[in-house]
Amino acid sequence: MWGVGGGRAAAGSRRGAPFPPFNQNQAYGADAVSFTAAEVAAAPPGPWTVEIFGFGDATEYEARCDLPSPAPATARAHVAALRSVLDDCCRLAGSCPSLRASLHDAAAGGPGPCGVPPNECDAEGRLTTLTLAGDGLACPFPAGVEGLADTIRHLDLSLNELHGSWREHVAPPLAKATRLASLRLSLNRIKGPLTCDLHGKGSVLALVALTQNAVDGGVPACLVEVPVEELHLSGNTLTGRLPAIARGAADTLRVLSLGDQAGEGLTGPLPSFSSAPALTDVRLQSNSLSGELPTDPLPARLVSLDLSNNQFEGKLPSGWGDAVALESLVLDSNRLRGRLPPAIAVAPSLRILSASSAGLEGDLPDSWGPSLVRALLSNNSFTGRLPPSLGGLPALQMLDLSNNELDGDLAAFGDAVAAAAAEAGAASPLRFLSLAANRLYGDVPSTLASIGALDVKAVWGAAPNGALVGKTLNLTSNAFRGPLPAFAVRALADAKDVAVGLADNPWACPPAPVPVRRVLPASAAQGVECERDGGEKVPLANVVRVVGGRDGGDDGRE
C-alpha cells in the first residue's frame, strides 16, 4: 500500500487487524507499507481496508494498492552502478545497511535492490524507483547514479550526508536521465546555485525536493514552469526575487515551498498566482518579500497559503475570500494595514486564519465562516466589540485576540457560546480563548463556563505554528469590574490541565467565598486580587474556601 502525502498509513483486514499500523510522518513524498508472503498467507481473507490518517491541517492524499508479484533479479548494470555508490559513499563500517543488504542479496542470487520495497524495477530488472533515504550515504552526490539513467523515474536520496554542488555533482550524473520524474534530496548538504540543466526540452521532471540543504542564489524560472508540479526548496539560503509566473507556463505547478530561507532570503514583490491555476499549496514564510499583496484572484484550487514573517504592506485583498478551496491562510508578522476583509472571514472552506502581528486594525467582521477551527489574531490593533458570532461557530477550537484594543462586555459573546453548547449537547468546541490585554469591561458572564476549555472531560492539545498549547481561558489585563467569575476561579484551582488567566483586572470580590476542591497553587493565583465593598483589595486566596477533597486531590468542580 502506498500513501502519497504527509500522514500515517495503516493497513488491515475487516475481520481484524493482523498487521500493526505503519507510522511515518512526512511533509510530502511516499510512504510504503509492505508485508511478507508469510504474513499475507496467514492473514484472514479480504476484503481489505486501508486507512490514512492526516496529521496536517491542509493535506492531500492519494492511495494505491499493489498486489504482490515476484521481483525480477536486478540487472547487472544497475547492480554495478549501485556498487559504485557503495564504494564512494559507504566507507564507514555499518553505514548504508539497506544498500549493503540488497547488494549482498543480489550476489547471493536473489532479486537484490529490485526486491526491496519501495524500489521498483521493470521486467528486465532495471530500476525505475530507487529509495535510499536515511541510509547513511556520505559523499558528494554519487556519480554512480549515472548508471541508472536509462530507466530511473523516481530517485530518493534524502536524509543523508550528501554534499557537493548542484552544477558540478548533481546535474552531470542525471543529465541523461530523461525519464526522471521526481528527485528527492532534502536534508543533505547540497550547495551552490540551481541551474536548468535537468529541465531542458522533453524533461518530465515534475518534483524537485531540496528542503534543508545549502542551496543559494536565485530561483531559476524553469523551476516554476511545465512540467514541474512540486518545488520544495525551504530551509536553504536562496536570495533574489521570485520569478514571475507566465500565463500557461505553470499549468502543472501544484506546490511551491520556498519558506524559511537563511539570511535575508527572497526579496521583492509577491508575483500573481493567477497564472498557476493548479496551485494548492504555497509556503513563502520567513523571507524578506515586500510590497503590496497582488489583488488578482487566488487560484481556485489553492488550499494553503503561508506568507508569514515577511514585510508585506498595504491592505489584505478582499478578493482573496473568493478562493473557495482555501483552508489555511497564514499572514503573521507582516506590515499590513486596514481591516480584515469580511469576505475572508466568511470564506467557506477556511479552517485556519493566522494573522498575529500582521498590522491589521479596525472592527472585526460581524460574520464568520462555519469551517473556522483556529482564528489567531493577536498583537494587532482591532477595535470595537467582540463579535458574538465568533462564540457560536460550530468548529472553532482556538480564538486568540490578545493584545488588541477590543472594548465592550462579553454578554452577547457568552450567550452565543452557551447557545452553541446547548445545540451540540456538550461543551462548546472552544478549547483555547485568549482575550488578554484588551479594554474589555463589565461582568464576565457565567455562560462562558460552557467553553470547552473548562470541560474537565475533554483531552486536547493543539500545535499552531509548531508550539503545543493546552486548554486555556485567558482574561488577564482588561478592565473587568464585575465579581470574580466563580466558574473560572474553580477551574483555576481544580483543573490541572487548564490554564486560566485572571490577573490585572479591577475585580470586585464575590459576595461569598468560592468553594474549591484544592488549595490554589500560588503561581496560578499570582496577580489576582479583588476589591471588597469597603475598598479593601485582597488576594484571591482570601475569597476561596476549600471543601471536600484535599490539596492535589479530586479535579472535579462543584
Coordinates of C-alpha atoms in Angstrom, one line a residue:
M1 CA 0.0 0.0 0.0
W2 CA 1.3 3.4 -0.9
G3 CA 0.1 6.6 0.6
V4 CA 1.3 9.8 -1.1
G5 CA 1.2 12.8 1.3
G6 CA 2.0 13.6 4.9
G7 CA 0.4 11.4 7.4
R8 CA 0.1 7.9 9.0
A9 CA -0.8 4.9 6.9
A10 CA -2.3 1.8 8.3
A11 CA -3.5 -1.4 6.6
G12 CA -5.6 -4.2 7.9
S13 CA -8.4 -6.7 7.2
R14 CA -12.1 -6.1 8.0
R15 CA -12.0 -9.3 10.0
G16 CA -9.4 -7.9 12.4
A17 CA -6.1 -6.1 12.2
P18 CA -3.5 -8.8 11.6
F19 CA -0.7 -6.3 11.0
P20 CA 0.3 -3.4 13.2
P21 CA -0.2 0.1 11.8
F22 CA 2.7 1.6 9.9
N23 CA 3.6 5.1 11.0
Q24 CA 5.7 7.5 9.1
N25 CA 5.3 11.3 9.2
Q26 CA 6.4 13.2 6.1
A27 CA 5.6 16.6 4.7
Y28 CA 5.5 15.1 1.2
G29 CA 6.5 12.0 -0.6
A30 CA 5.5 8.4 -0.5
D31 CA 5.0 6.1 2.5
A32 CA 5.1 2.4 1.6
V33 CA 3.6 -0.4 3.7
S34 CA 4.7 -3.9 2.6
F35 CA 4.1 -7.4 4.0
T36 CA 5.9 -10.6 3.6
A37 CA 4.4 -13.6 1.8
A38 CA 4.1 -15.4 5.0
E39 CA 2.1 -12.6 6.7
V40 CA -0.2 -12.4 3.7
A41 CA -0.8 -16.1 3.7
A42 CA -1.6 -16.1 7.4
A43 CA -4.0 -13.1 7.2
P44 CA -7.7 -13.6 7.0
P45 CA -9.2 -13.3 3.5
G46 CA -10.3 -9.9 2.3
P47 CA -11.9 -7.6 1.5
W48 CA -9.1 -5.4 2.9
T49 CA -9.4 -1.8 4.2
V50 CA -6.8 0.9 4.0
E51 CA -6.8 3.9 6.3
I52 CA -4.7 7.1 6.0
F53 CA -4.7 9.5 9.0
G54 CA -3.6 13.1 8.3
F55 CA -1.5 15.0 10.8
G56 CA -1.6 18.3 8.9
D57 CA -4.2 21.0 8.7
A58 CA -4.4 21.1 4.9
T59 CA -3.1 17.9 3.3
E60 CA -3.9 15.9 0.1
Y61 CA -3.6 12.2 -0.2
E62 CA -3.6 9.5 -2.8
A63 CA -3.5 5.8 -2.1
R64 CA -2.5 2.9 -4.3
C65 CA -2.7 -0.8 -3.5
D66 CA -0.5 -3.2 -5.4
L67 CA -0.9 -7.0 -5.4
P68 CA 2.3 -8.8 -4.6
S69 CA 4.3 -10.1 -7.6
P70 CA 7.8 -11.7 -7.8
A71 CA 10.6 -9.2 -8.1
P72 CA 12.9 -9.7 -11.0
A73 CA 16.6 -10.0 -10.5
T74 CA 18.3 -6.6 -10.6
A75 CA 20.0 -6.0 -13.9
R76 CA 23.8 -6.4 -13.8
A77 CA 24.5 -2.9 -15.0
H78 CA 22.3 -1.5 -12.2
V79 CA 24.0 -3.7 -9.6
A80 CA 27.3 -2.4 -10.8
A81 CA 26.1 1.2 -10.6
L82 CA 25.0 0.7 -7.0
R83 CA 28.2 -1.0 -6.1
S84 CA 30.0 2.2 -7.3
V85 CA 27.7 4.2 -5.0
L86 CA 28.5 1.8 -2.1
D87 CA 32.2 2.2 -2.7
D88 CA 32.1 6.0 -2.9
C89 CA 29.6 6.8 -0.2
C90 CA 29.6 4.0 2.4
R91 CA 33.2 3.7 3.7
L92 CA 32.3 3.7 7.4
A93 CA 31.7 0.3 9.0
G94 CA 28.0 -0.3 9.3
S95 CA 26.9 2.5 7.0
C96 CA 24.3 2.1 4.3
P97 CA 22.7 -1.0 5.7
S98 CA 19.9 -1.1 3.2
L99 CA 22.1 -0.7 0.2
R100 CA 24.6 -3.3 1.5
A101 CA 22.0 -5.9 2.3
S102 CA 20.4 -5.5 -1.2
L103 CA 23.7 -5.9 -3.0
H104 CA 24.6 -8.9 -0.8
D105 CA 21.2 -10.4 -1.8
A106 CA 22.0 -9.8 -5.4
A107 CA 25.4 -11.5 -5.0
A108 CA 23.7 -14.5 -3.4
G109 CA 21.3 -14.9 -6.4
G110 CA 18.4 -13.0 -5.0
P111 CA 16.5 -10.2 -6.6
G112 CA 18.8 -7.6 -4.9
P113 CA 17.6 -4.0 -4.9
C114 CA 14.6 -4.8 -7.0
G115 CA 13.3 -6.9 -4.1
V116 CA 13.5 -4.1 -1.5
P117 CA 10.3 -2.0 -1.3
P118 CA 9.6 0.7 -2.2
N119 CA 12.2 0.2 -5.0
E120 CA 10.6 -0.8 -8.3
C121 CA 12.0 -2.3 -11.5
D122 CA 10.9 -3.0 -15.0
A123 CA 10.6 -6.6 -16.4
E124 CA 14.3 -6.6 -17.2
G125 CA 15.3 -5.7 -13.6
R126 CA 16.3 -2.2 -14.4
L127 CA 15.4 0.2 -11.5
T128 CA 12.6 2.7 -12.1
T129 CA 12.3 3.7 -8.5
L130 CA 15.3 3.8 -6.0
T131 CA 14.9 4.9 -2.4
L132 CA 18.0 5.1 -0.2
A133 CA 16.6 7.8 2.2
G134 CA 18.3 7.9 5.5
D135 CA 20.7 5.1 4.6
G136 CA 23.9 7.0 5.7
L137 CA 25.4 7.9 2.3
A138 CA 28.3 10.3 3.0
C139 CA 29.9 11.7 -0.2
P140 CA 29.4 14.2 -2.9
F141 CA 26.3 13.3 -5.0
P142 CA 27.3 9.8 -6.2
A143 CA 28.4 9.7 -9.8
G144 CA 27.4 6.0 -10.0
V145 CA 23.8 7.1 -10.3
E146 CA 24.5 7.8 -13.9
G147 CA 24.4 4.1 -14.5
L148 CA 20.7 4.1 -13.7
A149 CA 19.9 6.9 -16.1
D150 CA 18.3 4.7 -18.8
T151 CA 15.2 3.8 -16.7
I152 CA 15.2 5.7 -13.4
R153 CA 12.0 7.7 -12.8
H154 CA 11.9 8.3 -9.1
L155 CA 15.1 8.9 -7.0
D156 CA 15.0 9.5 -3.3
L157 CA 18.4 10.1 -1.6
S158 CA 17.0 12.4 1.1
L159 CA 18.2 12.4 4.8
N160 CA 21.8 11.5 4.1
E161 CA 25.2 13.3 4.2
L162 CA 25.5 14.1 0.5
H163 CA 27.4 17.3 -0.3
G164 CA 28.9 19.0 -3.3
S165 CA 27.2 21.4 -5.7
W166 CA 24.2 21.1 -7.9
R167 CA 26.1 22.2 -11.0
E168 CA 29.2 20.1 -10.6
H169 CA 27.9 17.0 -8.8
V170 CA 24.2 16.6 -9.1
A171 CA 23.3 17.7 -12.6
P172 CA 26.0 15.7 -14.6
P173 CA 25.1 12.2 -13.4
L174 CA 21.4 12.9 -14.1
A175 CA 21.8 14.6 -17.4
K176 CA 20.9 11.5 -19.4
A177 CA 18.0 10.6 -17.0
T178 CA 15.4 11.7 -19.5
R179 CA 12.6 9.7 -17.7
L180 CA 13.3 11.2 -14.3
A181 CA 10.0 12.5 -12.8
S182 CA 10.9 13.0 -9.1
L183 CA 14.1 13.9 -7.4
R184 CA 14.2 14.0 -3.6
L185 CA 17.4 15.3 -2.0
S186 CA 16.1 17.0 1.1
L187 CA 18.1 17.0 4.4
N188 CA 21.5 16.8 2.8
R189 CA 24.3 19.4 2.3
I190 CA 24.0 20.2 -1.4
K191 CA 25.2 23.7 -2.1
G192 CA 25.6 26.3 -4.8
P193 CA 23.1 27.8 -7.2
L194 CA 20.5 25.8 -9.0
T195 CA 20.5 25.5 -12.8
C196 CA 18.1 24.4 -15.5
D197 CA 20.3 21.5 -16.7
L198 CA 17.7 18.9 -15.9
H199 CA 14.8 21.0 -17.3
G200 CA 15.6 21.0 -21.0
K201 CA 13.2 20.2 -23.9
G202 CA 11.4 16.9 -23.2
S203 CA 12.0 17.0 -19.5
V204 CA 9.4 15.2 -17.4
L205 CA 10.9 16.2 -14.0
A206 CA 7.8 17.1 -12.0
L207 CA 9.0 17.0 -8.4
V208 CA 12.2 18.6 -7.1
A209 CA 12.8 18.4 -3.3
L210 CA 15.9 20.1 -1.8
T211 CA 14.5 21.2 1.5
Q212 CA 17.1 21.9 4.2
N213 CA 20.3 21.9 2.2
A214 CA 22.7 24.8 1.5
V215 CA 21.5 25.9 -1.9
D216 CA 22.0 29.6 -2.6
G217 CA 21.4 32.1 -5.4
G218 CA 18.1 32.8 -7.1
V219 CA 15.2 30.6 -8.2
P220 CA 15.5 29.8 -11.9
A221 CA 12.3 30.4 -13.9
C222 CA 12.4 26.9 -15.3
L223 CA 11.6 25.5 -11.8
V224 CA 8.1 27.1 -11.9
E225 CA 7.3 26.1 -15.4
V226 CA 5.8 23.0 -17.1
P227 CA 6.4 20.1 -16.3
V228 CA 7.2 21.0 -12.6
E229 CA 4.4 20.1 -10.2
E230 CA 6.1 20.4 -6.8
L231 CA 9.0 22.5 -5.9
H232 CA 10.3 22.1 -2.3
L233 CA 13.3 24.4 -1.6
S234 CA 12.5 25.6 2.0
G235 CA 15.3 25.9 4.5
N236 CA 18.2 27.0 2.2
T237 CA 19.9 30.3 1.6
L238 CA 18.1 31.4 -1.6
T239 CA 18.1 35.1 -2.5
G240 CA 16.7 37.4 -5.1
R241 CA 13.2 37.8 -6.5
L242 CA 10.7 35.1 -7.1
P243 CA 10.4 34.5 -10.9
A244 CA 7.2 35.8 -12.5
I245 CA 4.8 33.1 -13.4
A246 CA 4.0 33.4 -17.1
R247 CA 0.5 32.5 -18.2
G248 CA 0.4 29.0 -19.4
A249 CA 3.9 28.2 -18.2
A250 CA 2.9 26.9 -14.8
D251 CA -0.3 25.0 -15.6
T252 CA 1.1 22.0 -13.8
L253 CA 2.5 23.7 -10.7
R254 CA 0.7 22.5 -7.5
V255 CA 3.2 23.0 -4.6
L256 CA 5.6 26.0 -4.2
S257 CA 7.5 25.7 -1.0
L258 CA 10.3 28.3 -0.6
G259 CA 10.0 29.3 3.1
D260 CA 12.5 29.6 5.9
Q261 CA 15.4 30.9 3.9
A262 CA 18.5 31.7 6.0
G263 CA 19.8 35.3 6.0
E264 CA 17.8 37.8 4.0
G265 CA 16.1 35.2 1.9
L266 CA 13.9 36.0 -1.1
T267 CA 13.1 39.7 -1.7
G268 CA 10.9 41.8 -3.9
P269 CA 7.1 41.7 -4.5
L270 CA 4.9 38.6 -4.5
P271 CA 4.1 37.6 -8.1
S272 CA 0.5 37.0 -9.1
F273 CA -0.6 33.3 -8.8
S274 CA -3.5 33.7 -11.2
S275 CA -1.4 32.2 -14.0
A276 CA -0.9 29.0 -11.9
P277 CA -4.4 27.5 -11.8
A278 CA -3.3 24.2 -10.4
L279 CA -1.6 25.6 -7.2
T280 CA -2.8 24.0 -4.0
D281 CA 0.0 24.8 -1.5
V282 CA 2.2 27.9 -1.3
R283 CA 4.7 28.3 1.5
L284 CA 6.8 31.5 1.4
Q285 CA 7.2 32.2 5.2
S286 CA 10.3 33.7 6.7
N287 CA 11.7 35.6 3.8
S288 CA 12.0 39.4 3.1
L289 CA 9.3 39.6 0.5
S290 CA 7.7 43.1 0.4
G291 CA 5.3 45.5 -1.3
E292 CA 1.6 45.2 -1.5
L293 CA -0.2 41.9 -2.0
P294 CA -1.5 41.3 -5.5
T295 CA -5.2 41.8 -5.9
D296 CA -5.6 39.2 -8.6
P297 CA -7.8 36.3 -7.6
L298 CA -6.1 33.3 -5.9
P299 CA -6.1 30.0 -7.8
A300 CA -9.5 28.2 -7.3
R301 CA -7.7 25.1 -6.1
L302 CA -5.5 26.8 -3.5
V303 CA -5.8 25.1 -0.2
S304 CA -2.9 26.6 1.9
L305 CA -1.1 30.0 1.7
D306 CA 1.7 30.9 4.2
L307 CA 3.2 34.4 3.8
S308 CA 4.2 34.9 7.4
N309 CA 7.3 36.6 8.6
N310 CA 7.8 38.8 5.6
Q311 CA 7.5 42.6 5.0
F312 CA 4.2 42.9 3.1
E313 CA 2.4 46.2 3.3
G314 CA -0.9 47.6 2.3
K315 CA -4.4 46.1 2.6
L316 CA -5.3 42.5 2.6
P317 CA -7.2 41.9 -0.8
S318 CA -10.9 41.3 -0.2
G319 CA -11.0 39.2 -3.4
W320 CA -8.9 36.5 -1.6
G321 CA -12.1 35.5 0.2
D322 CA -13.4 34.1 -3.1
A323 CA -10.9 31.2 -3.1
V324 CA -13.4 28.5 -2.4
A325 CA -10.9 25.8 -1.6
L326 CA -8.7 27.9 0.8
E327 CA -8.4 26.2 4.1
S328 CA -5.3 27.8 5.7
L329 CA -4.2 31.5 5.4
V330 CA -1.2 32.5 7.5
L331 CA -0.1 36.1 7.5
D332 CA 1.7 36.5 10.9
S333 CA 4.4 39.2 11.3
N334 CA 3.9 41.5 8.3
R335 CA 3.3 45.2 8.0
L336 CA -0.3 45.2 6.6
R337 CA -2.8 47.9 7.4
G338 CA -6.6 48.2 7.3
R339 CA -9.4 45.9 8.3
L340 CA -9.7 42.2 8.0
P341 CA -11.9 41.9 4.9
P342 CA -15.3 40.4 5.7
A343 CA -15.1 38.2 2.6
I344 CA -12.1 36.4 4.0
A345 CA -13.7 35.9 7.4
V346 CA -16.7 34.1 5.7
A347 CA -14.6 32.1 3.2
P348 CA -16.5 28.8 3.1
S349 CA -13.6 26.4 3.5
L350 CA -11.3 28.5 5.7
R351 CA -10.2 26.5 8.8
I352 CA -7.1 28.3 9.9
L353 CA -6.7 32.1 9.9
S354 CA -3.5 33.2 11.5
A355 CA -2.6 36.9 11.3
S356 CA -0.9 37.7 14.6
S357 CA 1.4 40.8 14.5
A358 CA 0.2 41.5 10.9
G359 CA -0.7 45.2 11.3
L360 CA -4.4 44.8 10.9
E361 CA -6.8 47.2 12.5
G362 CA -10.4 48.4 12.8
D363 CA -13.5 46.5 13.8
L364 CA -13.7 42.7 13.3
P365 CA -16.1 41.3 10.8
D366 CA -19.6 40.5 12.1
S367 CA -19.9 37.2 10.3
W368 CA -17.5 34.2 10.1
G369 CA -17.4 31.1 8.1
P370 CA -18.7 27.8 9.6
S371 CA -15.5 25.8 8.9
L372 CA -13.2 28.0 11.0
V373 CA -11.1 26.0 13.6
R374 CA -8.4 28.5 14.5
A375 CA -8.5 32.2 14.5
L376 CA -5.1 33.5 15.7
L377 CA -5.3 37.3 15.5
S378 CA -3.2 38.6 18.5
N379 CA -1.0 41.6 18.5
N380 CA -2.9 43.8 16.1
S381 CA -5.0 46.9 16.5
F382 CA -8.5 45.5 16.3
T383 CA -11.1 47.8 18.0
G384 CA -14.8 47.6 18.8
R385 CA -16.8 44.8 20.4
L386 CA -16.0 41.1 20.2
P387 CA -18.4 39.7 17.5
P388 CA -21.0 37.4 19.1
S389 CA -20.9 35.2 16.0
L390 CA -17.4 34.0 16.9
G391 CA -18.7 32.4 20.1
G392 CA -21.3 30.3 18.2
L393 CA -19.1 28.8 15.5
P394 CA -19.6 25.1 15.3
A395 CA -15.9 24.1 14.8
L396 CA -13.9 26.9 16.4
Q397 CA -11.4 25.5 18.8
M398 CA -8.8 28.3 19.1
L399 CA -9.6 32.1 19.4
D400 CA -6.6 34.3 20.2
L401 CA -7.4 38.1 20.2
S402 CA -4.9 39.0 22.9
N403 CA -3.0 42.4 22.7
N404 CA -5.6 44.3 20.7
E405 CA -7.9 47.2 21.5
L406 CA -11.2 45.5 21.8
D407 CA -13.8 47.0 24.2
G408 CA -17.3 46.3 25.5
D409 CA -18.6 43.5 27.5
L410 CA -18.9 39.7 26.8
A411 CA -22.6 39.2 27.4
A412 CA -23.6 38.6 23.8
F413 CA -20.5 36.6 23.1
G414 CA -21.2 34.4 26.2
D415 CA -24.8 33.9 25.1
A416 CA -23.6 32.6 21.7
V417 CA -21.1 30.2 23.4
A418 CA -23.9 28.8 25.6
A419 CA -26.3 28.5 22.7
A420 CA -23.8 26.6 20.6
A421 CA -23.1 24.3 23.6
A422 CA -26.8 23.7 24.1
E423 CA -27.3 22.9 20.5
A424 CA -24.4 20.4 20.5
G425 CA -25.5 18.9 23.8
A426 CA -21.9 19.2 25.0
A427 CA -19.4 21.9 25.9
S428 CA -18.6 24.5 23.2
P429 CA -15.7 23.3 20.9
L430 CA -13.7 26.4 22.0
R431 CA -10.7 24.9 23.8
F432 CA -8.4 28.0 23.7
L433 CA -9.8 31.5 24.3
S434 CA -7.4 34.4 24.9
L435 CA -8.7 37.9 25.2
A436 CA -5.8 39.2 27.3
A437 CA -4.5 42.8 27.1
N438 CA -7.6 44.4 25.6
R439 CA -10.1 47.0 27.0
L440 CA -13.0 44.7 27.8
Y441 CA -15.1 45.6 30.8
G442 CA -18.2 44.7 32.8
D443 CA -19.1 41.3 34.3
V444 CA -17.7 38.1 32.9
P445 CA -20.9 36.2 32.1
S446 CA -21.5 32.7 33.6
T447 CA -22.4 31.5 30.1
L448 CA -18.6 31.4 29.4
A449 CA -18.5 28.3 31.7
S450 CA -19.8 26.4 28.6
I451 CA -16.5 26.7 26.7
G452 CA -14.6 23.5 26.1
A453 CA -11.5 24.8 27.8
L454 CA -13.3 24.3 31.1
D455 CA -14.6 20.8 30.3
V456 CA -12.7 18.5 32.6
K457 CA -13.5 15.5 30.5
A458 CA -12.0 17.0 27.3
V459 CA -8.5 16.0 26.5
W460 CA -7.0 18.4 24.0
G461 CA -3.8 19.9 22.7
A462 CA -3.1 21.8 19.6
A463 CA 0.1 22.8 17.9
P464 CA -0.3 26.0 16.0
N465 CA 3.0 27.2 14.4
G466 CA 4.7 24.2 16.0
A467 CA 4.0 25.2 19.6
L468 CA 1.9 22.8 21.7
V469 CA -0.8 24.5 23.7
G470 CA -3.4 23.2 26.1
K471 CA -6.8 24.2 27.2
T472 CA -6.8 27.9 28.0
L473 CA -9.1 30.7 29.2
N474 CA -7.1 34.0 29.4
L475 CA -8.8 37.2 30.5
T476 CA -5.8 39.0 32.0
S477 CA -5.1 42.7 31.7
N478 CA -8.5 44.0 30.9
A479 CA -10.9 46.2 32.8
F480 CA -13.4 43.7 34.1
R481 CA -15.0 45.2 37.2
G482 CA -17.7 42.6 38.0
P483 CA -17.3 39.9 40.6
L484 CA -14.6 37.4 40.1
P485 CA -16.2 34.7 38.0
A486 CA -16.7 31.7 40.3
F487 CA -16.5 29.2 37.4
A488 CA -13.1 30.5 36.4
V489 CA -11.8 30.5 40.0
R490 CA -12.9 26.9 40.4
A491 CA -11.2 25.9 37.2
L492 CA -8.0 27.8 38.3
A493 CA -8.0 25.7 41.5
D494 CA -9.4 22.3 40.5
A495 CA -8.5 21.6 36.9
K496 CA -4.9 20.6 36.4
D497 CA -4.9 20.7 32.6
V498 CA -6.4 24.2 32.1
A499 CA -4.5 27.4 32.1
V500 CA -6.8 30.2 33.5
G501 CA -5.6 33.9 33.5
L502 CA -7.5 36.4 35.6
A503 CA -4.7 38.8 36.8
D504 CA -4.6 42.5 36.3
N505 CA -8.3 43.3 36.3
P506 CA -10.1 45.5 38.9
W507 CA -12.3 42.7 40.0
A508 CA -15.0 43.0 42.7
C509 CA -14.9 40.3 45.3
P510 CA -17.6 37.7 45.1
P511 CA -20.4 38.0 47.7
A512 CA -19.4 34.7 49.3
P513 CA -16.2 32.6 49.3
V514 CA -15.9 30.4 46.2
P515 CA -15.9 26.7 47.0
V516 CA -12.9 24.8 45.5
R517 CA -11.6 21.3 46.0
R518 CA -7.9 22.1 46.0
V519 CA -5.8 24.7 47.6
L520 CA -5.0 27.4 45.0
P521 CA -1.5 27.0 43.6
A522 CA 0.5 30.1 44.4
S523 CA 1.6 30.5 40.8
A524 CA -1.9 30.4 39.5
A525 CA -3.2 33.0 41.9
Q526 CA -0.4 35.4 41.4
G527 CA -1.6 38.9 40.5
V528 CA -5.3 38.1 41.0
E529 CA -7.0 40.2 43.6
C530 CA -10.4 41.8 44.1
E531 CA -11.9 44.7 45.9
R532 CA -14.3 44.4 48.8
D533 CA -17.2 46.7 49.3
G534 CA -15.2 48.9 51.7
G535 CA -12.5 49.4 49.1
E536 CA -10.0 46.9 50.6
K537 CA -8.1 44.9 48.0
V538 CA -7.4 41.2 48.9
P539 CA -5.6 38.4 47.1
L540 CA -7.6 35.6 45.5
A541 CA -6.7 33.1 48.2
N542 CA -8.8 35.2 50.7
V543 CA -12.0 34.6 48.8
V544 CA -11.9 30.9 48.2
R545 CA -12.9 28.0 50.5
V546 CA -11.5 24.5 50.2
V547 CA -14.4 22.0 50.5
G548 CA -14.2 18.2 50.2
G549 CA -11.1 16.7 48.5
R550 CA -7.7 17.8 49.6
D551 CA -4.7 19.5 48.2
G552 CA -3.8 17.8 44.9
G553 CA -6.9 15.7 45.1
D554 CA -10.0 15.4 43.0
D555 CA -10.1 17.6 40.0
G556 CA -13.8 17.9 39.8
R557 CA -15.8 21.1 40.2
E558 CA -18.9 21.9 42.2

